[in-house]
Amino acid sequence: MRIDVVSIFPTIFDALEVSLLGKARQSGLLDVRVHDLRDYTHDRHRTVDDTPYGGGAGMVMKPAPWGEALDDVTRDAAASPVIVFPSPAGERFTQKIARELSTEDHLVFGCGRYEGIDERVFDYAADLGRVRLLSLGDYVLNGGEVAVMAMVEAIGRLIPGVVGNPESLVEESHEDGLLEYPSFTKPASWRGRDVPPVLLSGNHGAVATWRREQQLERTRERRPDLLAD
Ligand code: JBE
């Protein structure tokens, strides 16, 4: 999969070099290209923002650098990419969306800063690919960069071969719509706290039943909204 990221803080994405995703990049499973939005400006100050029409606080990202950046990263693309703009005003990013996006050949992420991006950019991007505004959650970040890091990690680890043992993917929180069951390792007793005896019983059926009950109980307590779906 090819991933292009456009940002005014490209070095934030240096963190993608490490760990699992770093290995996936080295082995060629993931081709991540990070672009500095300021490279698509032509003035001496490399200006990417301006004051909002209609007044109001903050600055808005100018459409021209975005237009050139999106033209550039989609130019030699094989197929129509999905173009993601992280935004607190977007649709909620979920494991289901991560799964969908993990099957794409080419993703483009546009990281906004300041009060946002000139709205015409989203309309223009729709001529170049399938546009999605996606939100990590109902809180406000300073820009899209941290949200894109999270999305790239969630999507990248679902690409076959990126996570060594595919079985470790299926038993995780949210893959079956429930929270994960609790995990324990040795020793069986630690600081007066014992591992639930069923896990030491060797009875696989009983273990599976107990884990399922734990998943349901935790989900009911912590995330009743998931059970409603
Ligand atoms: O979740 N997000 O995608 C965001 C992007 C930019 C700012 N705040 C967010 N929550």
mmCIF file of N, CA and C in Angstrom, residues 92-102 154-155 157-158 169 172-176:
data_model
loop_
_atom_site.group_PDB
_atom_site.id
_atom_site.type_symbol
_atom_site.label_atom_id
_atom_site.label_comp_id
_atom_site.label_asym_id
_atom_site.label_seq_id
_atom_site.Cartn_x
_atom_site.Cartn_y
_atom_site.Cartn_z
ATOM 1 N N ARG A 92 -16.822 9.393 12.450
ATOM 2 C CA ARG A 92 -15.964 8.757 13.439
ATOM 3 C C ARG A 92 -15.110 7.641 12.831
ATOM 4 N N PHE A 93 -13.800 7.680 13.039
ATOM 5 C CA PHE A 93 -12.881 6.634 12.576
ATOM 6 C C PHE A 93 -13.004 5.436 13.508
ATOM 7 N N THR A 94 -13.341 4.274 12.948
ATOM 8 C CA THR A 94 -13.547 3.058 13.747
ATOM 9 C C THR A 94 -12.704 1.923 13.178
ATOM 10 N N GLN A 95 -12.693 0.801 13.895
ATOM 11 C CA GLN A 95 -11.999 -0.396 13.413
ATOM 12 C C GLN A 95 -12.564 -0.838 12.062
ATOM 13 N N LYS A 96 -13.878 -0.662 11.881
ATOM 14 C CA LYS A 96 -14.517 -1.033 10.619
ATOM 15 C C LYS A 96 -13.929 -0.195 9.474
ATOM 16 N N ILE A 97 -13.769 1.090 9.706
ATOM 17 C CA ILE A 97 -13.195 1.959 8.665
ATOM 18 C C ILE A 97 -11.726 1.622 8.459
ATOM 19 N N ALA A 98 -11.007 1.310 9.545
ATOM 20 C CA ALA A 98 -9.603 0.899 9.409
ATOM 21 C C ALA A 98 -9.513 -0.335 8.520
ATOM 22 N N ARG A 99 -10.419 -1.295 8.722
ATOM 23 C CA ARG A 99 -10.429 -2.518 7.896
ATOM 24 C C ARG A 99 -10.689 -2.179 6.430
ATOM 25 N N GLU A 100 -11.674 -1.319 6.203
ATOM 26 C CA GLU A 100 -11.984 -0.918 4.817
ATOM 27 C C GLU A 100 -10.758 -0.282 4.160
ATOM 28 N N LEU A 101 -10.143 0.655 4.863
ATOM 29 C CA LEU A 101 -9.032 1.397 4.261
ATOM 30 C C LEU A 101 -7.800 0.508 4.076
ATOM 31 N N SER A 102 -7.690 -0.560 4.885
ATOM 32 C CA SER A 102 -6.513 -1.434 4.787
ATOM 33 C C SER A 102 -6.496 -2.233 3.484
ATOM 34 N N ALA A 154 -3.388 2.144 12.872
ATOM 35 C CA ALA A 154 -4.551 1.247 12.921
ATOM 36 C C ALA A 154 -4.761 0.539 11.577
ATOM 37 N N ILE A 155 -4.565 1.270 10.472
ATOM 38 C CA ILE A 155 -4.763 0.707 9.127
ATOM 39 C C ILE A 155 -3.583 -0.189 8.767
ATOM 40 N N ARG A 157 -1.392 -1.916 10.434
ATOM 41 C CA ARG A 157 -1.228 -3.219 11.095
ATOM 42 C C ARG A 157 -2.226 -4.256 10.594
ATOM 43 N N LEU A 158 -3.242 -3.824 9.825
ATOM 44 C CA LEU A 158 -4.222 -4.766 9.272
ATOM 45 C C LEU A 158 -3.810 -5.272 7.886
ATOM 46 N N LEU A 169 -4.607 -10.541 15.671
ATOM 47 C CA LEU A 169 -5.503 -9.459 15.253
ATOM 48 C C LEU A 169 -6.957 -9.740 15.605
ATOM 49 N N GLU A 172 -8.646 -9.051 19.409
ATOM 50 C CA GLU A 172 -8.464 -7.756 20.041
ATOM 51 C C GLU A 172 -9.779 -7.026 20.267
ATOM 52 N N SER A 173 -9.708 -6.027 21.152
ATOM 53 C CA SER A 173 -10.864 -5.150 21.358
ATOM 54 C C SER A 173 -11.337 -4.629 20.005
ATOM 55 N N HIS A 174 -12.659 -4.561 19.847
ATOM 56 C CA HIS A 174 -13.329 -3.954 18.693
ATOM 57 C C HIS A 174 -13.375 -4.846 17.460
ATOM 58 N N GLU A 175 -12.534 -5.887 17.372
ATOM 59 C CA GLU A 175 -12.611 -6.717 16.162
ATOM 60 C C GLU A 175 -13.943 -7.460 16.123
ATOM 61 N N ASP A 176 -14.467 -7.894 17.265
ATOM 62 C CA ASP A 176 -15.769 -8.566 17.271
ATOM 63 C C ASP A 176 -16.850 -7.685 17.885
#
